[in-house]
């Protein structure tokens, strides 16, 4: 039955790339968090069962999106698949060693592509380009510290209410993940949803909702509806100093990044910004980090509760933190200042939550993008079976391919964000923060800082 389901999905082209199917176990899927949480043979039964149930639940969710988008829900009985999962779960007990070995997420870098592109040589030129971008970013942040040259062009957007459908959050206490109630999750989402101040020079600077659009000529394409400014949210987890912490990720979408010159390698349809906050046990932010939906421009904004490890000398992309930020109190909010056109992050500020008003920003569960309504009926994911958004390709892919990233610059789905051109790094890697930061002992924190009430 699972093989029939897979065949129907592949024939319809609705495979979902957010998580990874486990080879040899068609009823299970895994992601990088579950890979990190994987128990060892001989671990307590409750941990093994909880982990296995999480892989079952992930396949159930992902397969549900695939079948709905393929219009095959009637052809494949969800109830019958549930019975199959129960039977297969019993069989899995005798195959746990094989399952633990198979439950891995492949690297999002192509080693063969890097070999063909002479990566060991060409990476030096790319590393120099990354350093130039970092220097320009530092200069831009510094220019906005004392004054805001684009203040007169900024439009403010403010989240107004909790999402009608809350994103999924994993509660796996036996494996060490924190237990978060739905009411607390809703409160945390609103508390940490960023406000936006966007330099606005054209329609491409108005954030909106991702929708399937049809111009009456060709097939429907993914576009942005600016009449519905939207901030998409998802939950996740990361490890830091031996603790599992909740993460909230917010994504804003724009219709395009317009060209600034002829043959602009970075311009194209669709653009955006992904902003993530990692929370301490008391609900206060420990660190922020951000990328664009293509996986580029990864930078960190740590709070005073963390300090960076001393980084070893390496050509690989490492920690880049152009700004630090004190942890905002419960009656304060974070404001992101974005540039026109490029939508680069220019500065992050903390302001009172009762500050100046702005355009209402709707909050939506990001999983809605995995089954969006089509103009003619039915649904389709915004992302293709390869995890990419068709039509958002960039010319840079013809120049950056030696770095081993599939279609560099193209917008992509959660779980598919490789964030380093030189080296290997994934945005959804739960061990990422441990690579760069450690906790500041409470005795060393600035007076009055770092311990806001939850």
Coordinates of C-alpha atoms in Angstrom, one line a residue:
X1 CA 0.0 0.0 0.0
X2 CA 2.8 2.4 0.7
X3 CA 4.4 1.5 -2.6
X4 CA 1.1 2.3 -4.4
X5 CA 0.9 5.5 -2.5
X6 CA 4.5 6.5 -3.5
X7 CA 3.8 5.6 -7.2
X8 CA 0.7 7.7 -7.4
X9 CA 2.5 10.6 -5.7
X10 CA 5.5 10.4 -8.1
X11 CA 3.3 10.1 -11.1
X12 CA 1.5 13.3 -10.1
X13 CA 4.8 15.1 -9.3
X14 CA 3.7 16.0 -5.8
X15 CA 6.6 14.6 -3.8
X16 CA 7.4 16.7 -0.7
X17 CA 11.1 17.3 -0.1
X18 CA 10.9 18.8 3.4
X19 CA 12.0 15.6 5.1
X20 CA 13.7 12.4 4.0
X21 CA 12.2 9.0 3.3
X22 CA 14.1 6.3 5.2
X23 CA 15.4 3.7 2.8
X24 CA 13.9 0.3 3.4
X25 CA 11.2 1.7 5.7
X26 CA 8.5 3.3 3.4
X27 CA 6.3 4.3 6.3
X28 CA 9.0 6.4 8.0
X29 CA 10.6 9.8 7.4
X30 CA 13.4 11.6 9.2
X31 CA 14.8 15.1 9.4
X32 CA 18.0 16.5 10.9
X33 CA 16.5 17.0 14.4
X34 CA 15.2 13.4 14.6
X35 CA 18.6 12.2 13.3
X36 CA 20.3 14.0 16.2
X37 CA 17.7 12.6 18.6
X38 CA 18.2 9.0 17.4
X39 CA 18.6 6.6 20.3
X40 CA 21.4 4.0 20.6
X41 CA 20.8 0.3 20.7
X42 CA 20.1 -0.6 24.3
X43 CA 18.6 2.8 25.2
X44 CA 15.4 2.8 27.4
X45 CA 12.4 1.5 25.6
X46 CA 10.4 4.7 26.1
X47 CA 13.0 6.7 24.2
X48 CA 13.1 4.2 21.3
X49 CA 9.3 4.2 21.1
X50 CA 9.0 7.9 21.2
X51 CA 11.6 8.4 18.5
X52 CA 10.0 5.8 16.3
X53 CA 6.6 7.3 16.7
X54 CA 8.0 10.7 15.6
X55 CA 9.3 9.1 12.4
X56 CA 5.8 7.6 11.8
X57 CA 4.1 10.9 12.5
X58 CA 6.5 12.7 10.1
X59 CA 5.6 10.3 7.3
X60 CA 1.9 10.6 8.1
X61 CA 2.0 14.4 7.8
X62 CA 4.2 14.6 4.7
X63 CA 2.3 11.8 2.9
X64 CA -0.9 13.6 3.7
X65 CA 0.2 16.7 1.8
X66 CA 1.5 14.6 -1.1
X67 CA -1.8 12.7 -1.5
X68 CA -4.0 15.8 -1.2
X69 CA -1.9 17.6 -3.8
X70 CA -2.0 14.6 -6.1
X71 CA -5.8 14.4 -5.6
X72 CA -5.4 10.8 -4.6
X73 CA -6.9 10.8 -1.1
X74 CA -9.9 8.7 -2.3
X75 CA -7.6 6.2 -4.1
X76 CA -5.4 5.6 -1.0
X77 CA -7.2 4.9 2.2
X78 CA -5.6 6.9 5.0
X79 CA -7.2 4.6 7.6
X80 CA -5.8 1.5 5.9
X81 CA -2.3 3.1 5.8
X82 CA -2.7 3.7 9.6
X83 CA -3.3 0.0 10.1
X84 CA -0.3 -0.8 8.0
X85 CA 1.8 1.5 10.1
X86 CA 0.8 -0.4 13.2
X87 CA 1.8 -3.7 11.7
X88 CA 5.1 -2.3 10.4
X89 CA 5.9 -0.8 13.8
X90 CA 5.8 -4.2 15.3
X91 CA 8.1 -5.5 12.6
X92 CA 10.5 -2.5 13.1
X93 CA 11.3 -3.8 16.6
X94 CA 13.3 -6.5 15.0
X95 CA 15.0 -4.2 12.6
X96 CA 16.0 -1.4 14.9
X97 CA 19.7 -1.6 14.2
X98 CA 19.1 -1.3 10.4
X99 CA 16.6 1.5 11.0
X100 CA 19.1 3.5 13.2
X101 CA 21.7 3.1 10.4
X102 CA 19.3 4.2 7.6
X103 CA 17.6 7.1 9.4
X104 CA 20.0 9.8 8.0
X105 CA 19.4 13.0 6.1
X106 CA 21.7 13.3 3.0
X107 CA 24.0 16.3 2.7
X108 CA 22.6 19.1 0.5
X109 CA 26.0 19.5 -1.2
X110 CA 27.0 17.6 -4.3
X111 CA 30.5 16.2 -3.8
X112 CA 30.7 15.3 -7.5
X113 CA 29.6 18.8 -8.6
X114 CA 32.4 20.2 -6.4
X115 CA 34.9 17.8 -7.9
X116 CA 33.9 18.8 -11.5
X117 CA 34.2 22.5 -10.4
X118 CA 37.6 22.0 -9.0
X119 CA 36.3 23.2 -5.6
X120 CA 39.6 22.9 -3.8
X121 CA 40.9 25.7 -6.1
X122 CA 37.8 27.7 -7.0
X123 CA 36.7 28.1 -3.3
X124 CA 39.4 30.7 -2.7
X125 CA 37.8 33.1 -5.2
X126 CA 34.3 32.5 -3.6
X127 CA 35.8 33.0 -0.1
X128 CA 37.1 36.4 -1.2
X129 CA 33.7 37.3 -2.5
X130 CA 32.1 36.3 0.8
X131 CA 34.6 38.4 2.7
X132 CA 33.6 41.4 0.5
X133 CA 29.9 40.9 1.3
X134 CA 30.7 40.7 5.0
X135 CA 32.7 43.9 4.9
X136 CA 29.8 45.7 3.0
X137 CA 27.3 44.3 5.5
X138 CA 29.3 45.5 8.5
X139 CA 29.6 49.0 6.9
X140 CA 25.8 49.0 6.3
X141 CA 25.0 48.1 9.9
X142 CA 27.4 50.7 11.1
X143 CA 25.8 53.4 8.9
X144 CA 22.4 52.6 10.5
X145 CA 23.6 52.7 14.1
X146 CA 23.6 56.4 14.6
X147 CA 21.2 57.4 11.8
X148 CA 18.8 55.9 9.3
X149 CA 19.4 57.2 5.8
X150 CA 16.3 55.5 4.5
X151 CA 13.9 56.5 7.3
X152 CA 11.7 58.6 5.0
X153 CA 11.2 55.6 2.7
X154 CA 10.4 53.0 5.3
X155 CA 7.0 51.3 5.7
X156 CA 6.3 49.7 9.0
X157 CA 4.5 46.3 9.4
X158 CA 3.3 45.0 12.7
X159 CA 2.0 41.5 13.5
X160 CA -1.5 41.8 14.9
X161 CA -2.8 38.4 16.1
X162 CA -1.8 34.8 16.6
X163 CA -2.1 32.5 13.5
X164 CA -5.5 30.8 13.2
X165 CA -3.7 27.5 12.8
X166 CA -0.7 27.1 15.0
X167 CA 2.4 25.4 13.6
X168 CA 3.3 21.9 14.7
X169 CA 5.6 21.6 17.7
X170 CA 7.2 18.4 18.8
X171 CA 6.7 17.4 22.4
X172 CA 9.2 14.5 23.0
X173 CA 10.0 14.6 26.7
X174 CA 11.7 11.2 26.8
X175 CA 14.2 12.4 24.2
X176 CA 14.8 15.7 25.9
X177 CA 12.7 18.1 23.9
X178 CA 10.8 20.7 26.0
X179 CA 7.1 20.3 26.3
X180 CA 5.2 23.4 25.0
X181 CA 1.5 23.8 25.4
X182 CA -0.5 25.2 22.6
X183 CA -1.5 28.3 24.6
X184 CA 2.2 29.0 25.5
X185 CA 3.2 28.4 21.9
X186 CA 0.7 31.0 20.7
X187 CA 2.0 33.5 23.3
X188 CA 5.6 32.9 22.4
X189 CA 4.9 33.3 18.6
X190 CA 3.3 36.7 19.2
X191 CA 5.9 37.8 21.6
X192 CA 8.8 37.1 19.3
X193 CA 7.2 37.9 15.9
X194 CA 9.4 40.7 14.5
X195 CA 8.1 44.0 13.3
X196 CA 9.4 45.2 9.9
X197 CA 10.5 48.5 8.6
X198 CA 11.1 48.1 4.9
X199 CA 12.6 50.7 2.6
X200 CA 9.9 50.9 -0.1
X201 CA 10.7 51.9 -3.7
X202 CA 8.3 49.8 -5.7
X203 CA 5.9 46.9 -5.7
X204 CA 8.7 44.5 -5.2
X205 CA 9.2 45.9 -1.6
X206 CA 5.6 45.1 -0.5
X207 CA 5.5 41.8 1.5
X208 CA 2.6 39.5 0.8
X209 CA 1.1 36.0 0.8
X210 CA 2.4 33.3 -1.4
X211 CA -0.3 32.2 -3.8
X212 CA -0.7 30.3 -7.1
X213 CA -1.5 32.8 -9.8
X214 CA -2.7 32.4 -13.4
X215 CA -2.4 35.0 -16.1
X216 CA -4.7 33.2 -18.5
X217 CA -2.0 32.1 -20.8
X218 CA 0.5 29.6 -19.4
X219 CA 0.4 27.4 -16.3
X220 CA -0.2 28.8 -12.9
X221 CA 2.9 30.2 -11.1
X222 CA 3.8 31.0 -7.5
X223 CA 3.5 34.7 -6.8
X224 CA 3.0 37.2 -4.0
X225 CA -0.3 38.8 -3.1
X226 CA 0.7 42.2 -1.5
X227 CA -2.9 42.9 -0.5
X228 CA -2.4 40.3 2.3
X229 CA 0.9 41.1 4.1
X230 CA 1.9 37.8 5.7
X231 CA 4.5 36.5 8.1
X232 CA 4.9 32.7 8.0
X233 CA 6.0 30.9 11.2
X234 CA 7.3 27.4 12.0
X235 CA 8.8 25.8 15.1
X236 CA 12.0 23.8 15.5
X237 CA 14.6 22.8 18.0
X238 CA 18.4 23.2 18.5
X239 CA 21.0 22.0 21.0
X240 CA 23.2 24.4 22.9
X241 CA 25.4 23.4 25.8
X242 CA 23.6 20.1 26.3
X243 CA 20.1 21.6 26.3
X244 CA 17.4 21.2 23.7
X245 CA 15.8 24.6 23.0
X246 CA 12.7 25.8 21.1
X247 CA 13.2 27.8 17.9
X248 CA 10.7 30.0 16.1
X249 CA 11.3 30.8 12.5
X250 CA 9.5 33.6 10.6
X251 CA 9.5 34.1 6.9
X252 CA 8.5 37.2 4.8
X253 CA 8.1 37.0 1.0
X254 CA 8.4 39.6 -1.7
X255 CA 7.4 39.4 -5.4
X256 CA 10.9 39.9 -6.7
X257 CA 14.5 41.1 -6.3
X258 CA 14.7 43.6 -9.2
X259 CA 17.9 44.0 -11.3
X260 CA 20.2 46.9 -10.5
X261 CA 22.1 46.4 -13.7
X262 CA 22.1 44.5 -17.0
X263 CA 22.6 40.7 -16.4
X264 CA 22.2 41.1 -12.6
X265 CA 23.2 37.6 -11.3
X266 CA 21.2 38.0 -8.1
X267 CA 17.9 39.4 -9.5
X268 CA 14.8 37.3 -10.2
X269 CA 11.3 36.4 -9.2
X270 CA 10.5 36.0 -5.5
X271 CA 12.7 37.0 -2.6
X272 CA 12.3 37.1 1.1
X273 CA 13.9 36.9 4.6
X274 CA 13.8 34.1 7.1
X275 CA 14.3 35.3 10.7
X276 CA 14.8 32.7 13.5
X277 CA 14.9 33.2 17.3
X278 CA 16.3 30.5 19.7
X279 CA 14.6 30.7 23.1
X280 CA 16.0 30.0 26.5
X281 CA 14.0 27.9 29.0
X282 CA 12.5 31.1 30.4
X283 CA 11.1 32.2 27.0
X284 CA 13.7 34.9 26.4
X285 CA 15.8 35.1 23.2
X286 CA 19.3 33.7 23.3
X287 CA 20.3 34.3 19.7
X288 CA 18.8 35.3 16.4
X289 CA 20.0 34.2 13.0
X290 CA 18.7 34.9 9.5
X291 CA 19.0 33.8 5.9
X292 CA 17.2 34.5 2.6
X293 CA 14.9 31.7 1.4
X294 CA 17.6 30.7 -1.0
X295 CA 19.9 29.9 1.9
X296 CA 22.3 32.8 1.3
X297 CA 23.4 35.7 3.6
X298 CA 23.5 33.7 6.9
X299 CA 24.2 36.0 9.8
X300 CA 23.8 35.9 13.6
X301 CA 22.6 38.4 16.2
X302 CA 23.5 37.1 19.6
X303 CA 22.1 38.4 22.9
X304 CA 24.2 39.2 26.0
X305 CA 23.5 35.7 27.3
X306 CA 25.8 34.0 24.8
X307 CA 29.4 34.5 23.7
X308 CA 31.2 33.2 20.7
X309 CA 33.7 30.5 20.8
X310 CA 37.1 31.4 19.5
X311 CA 37.0 30.4 15.8
X312 CA 39.9 28.5 14.3
X313 CA 41.5 29.9 11.2
X314 CA 39.7 28.4 8.2
X315 CA 38.7 29.4 4.7
X316 CA 35.3 27.9 5.3
X317 CA 32.4 30.2 6.2
X318 CA 32.1 30.5 9.9
X319 CA 30.3 32.7 12.4
X320 CA 29.3 36.2 11.0
X321 CA 27.6 38.4 13.6
X322 CA 27.4 42.0 12.4
X323 CA 25.4 43.1 15.5
X324 CA 24.6 42.0 19.0
X325 CA 21.3 42.7 20.7
X326 CA 20.1 42.8 24.3
X327 CA 17.3 40.3 25.0
X328 CA 14.0 42.3 24.8
X329 CA 11.7 42.3 27.8
X330 CA 8.2 41.0 27.5
X331 CA 6.8 44.5 26.8
X332 CA 9.3 45.1 24.0
X333 CA 9.6 43.9 20.4
X334 CA 12.3 43.4 17.8
X335 CA 12.2 45.5 14.6
X336 CA 14.0 44.5 11.4
X337 CA 15.1 47.2 9.0
X338 CA 15.3 45.9 5.4
X339 CA 16.8 47.5 2.4
X340 CA 14.8 48.2 -0.8
X341 CA 15.2 45.9 -3.7
X342 CA 17.8 43.5 -2.1
X343 CA 15.8 43.1 1.1
X344 CA 19.1 42.8 3.0
X345 CA 18.9 43.2 6.7
X346 CA 20.4 46.6 7.7
X347 CA 19.8 46.9 11.4
X348 CA 17.9 45.2 14.3
X349 CA 16.4 47.3 17.1
X350 CA 14.4 46.7 20.3
X351 CA 11.4 49.0 20.7
X352 CA 8.4 49.2 23.1
X353 CA 5.6 46.8 22.0
X354 CA 3.2 49.8 22.2
X355 CA 5.2 51.7 19.7
X356 CA 4.1 53.5 16.5
X357 CA 1.4 51.6 14.5
X358 CA 1.9 50.1 11.1
X359 CA 0.3 47.9 8.4
X360 CA -1.2 44.7 9.9
X361 CA 0.9 41.7 9.3
X362 CA -0.9 38.4 9.3
X363 CA 0.7 35.3 10.9
X364 CA 0.3 32.0 9.1
X365 CA 1.5 28.5 9.7
X366 CA 4.3 27.9 7.2
X367 CA 3.0 24.4 6.4
X368 CA 0.1 26.1 4.5
X369 CA 2.7 26.5 1.7
X370 CA 2.7 22.8 1.2
X371 CA -0.9 22.7 -0.1
X372 CA -1.9 26.0 -1.6
X373 CA -5.2 26.3 -3.6
X374 CA -4.8 26.3 -7.4
X375 CA -6.8 28.7 -9.5
X376 CA -8.7 25.9 -11.2
X377 CA -9.3 23.8 -8.1
X378 CA -7.2 21.4 -6.1
X379 CA -4.0 22.2 -4.3
X380 CA -0.3 22.2 -5.0
X381 CA 2.8 22.8 -2.9
X382 CA 4.7 26.0 -3.5
X383 CA 7.8 23.8 -3.7
X384 CA 8.6 21.2 -6.3
X385 CA 9.8 17.6 -5.6
X386 CA 13.3 18.9 -5.5
X387 CA 12.4 21.4 -2.8
X388 CA 12.8 24.4 -5.1
X389 CA 10.2 27.1 -6.2
X390 CA 10.0 26.9 -10.0
X391 CA 10.4 30.3 -11.6
X392 CA 12.7 31.8 -8.9
X393 CA 15.9 30.7 -10.6
X394 CA 18.9 33.1 -10.6
X395 CA 21.7 33.6 -13.2
X396 CA 24.1 33.0 -10.3
X397 CA 23.5 29.3 -10.6
X398 CA 25.6 29.2 -13.7
X399 CA 28.6 30.7 -11.8
X400 CA 28.2 29.2 -8.3
X401 CA 27.7 25.5 -9.3
X402 CA 31.3 24.6 -8.4
X403 CA 30.4 25.1 -4.7
X404 CA 28.1 22.1 -5.0
X405 CA 24.7 23.7 -4.2
X406 CA 21.8 22.8 -6.4
X407 CA 20.6 26.0 -8.3
X408 CA 22.3 28.5 -6.1
X409 CA 20.1 31.6 -5.4
X410 CA 16.8 29.8 -6.1
X411 CA 14.1 29.9 -3.3
X412 CA 13.7 26.6 -1.5
X413 CA 11.8 24.7 1.1
X414 CA 12.6 24.2 4.8
X415 CA 15.2 21.5 5.3
X416 CA 16.9 22.3 2.0
X417 CA 18.9 25.4 3.0
X418 CA 22.6 24.9 2.5
X419 CA 24.0 28.2 3.9
X420 CA 27.7 28.1 3.1
X421 CA 29.3 28.3 -0.3
X422 CA 32.7 27.5 1.2
X423 CA 32.4 24.6 3.7
X424 CA 29.3 22.7 4.6
X425 CA 26.5 24.1 6.7
X426 CA 22.7 23.6 6.9
X427 CA 20.2 26.0 8.4
X428 CA 18.2 23.2 10.0
X429 CA 21.2 21.5 11.6
X430 CA 20.3 21.4 15.4
X431 CA 24.0 21.4 16.4
X432 CA 24.7 24.6 14.5
X433 CA 24.6 26.9 17.6
X434 CA 27.0 24.6 19.6
X435 CA 29.5 25.1 16.8
X436 CA 29.6 28.9 17.5
X437 CA 28.4 29.8 20.9
X438 CA 28.5 29.1 24.6
X439 CA 26.5 30.4 27.6
X440 CA 27.8 33.4 29.5
X441 CA 27.9 32.5 33.2
X442 CA 25.1 34.4 35.0
X443 CA 27.8 36.1 37.2
X444 CA 29.4 37.6 34.1
X445 CA 26.2 39.0 32.5
X446 CA 25.8 42.8 32.4
X447 CA 23.9 44.3 35.4
X448 CA 20.2 44.1 34.9
X449 CA 20.5 42.1 31.7
X450 CA 19.8 38.7 30.4
X451 CA 17.1 37.3 32.7
X452 CA 13.8 38.9 31.6
X453 CA 10.7 37.2 33.1
X454 CA 9.0 34.6 30.8

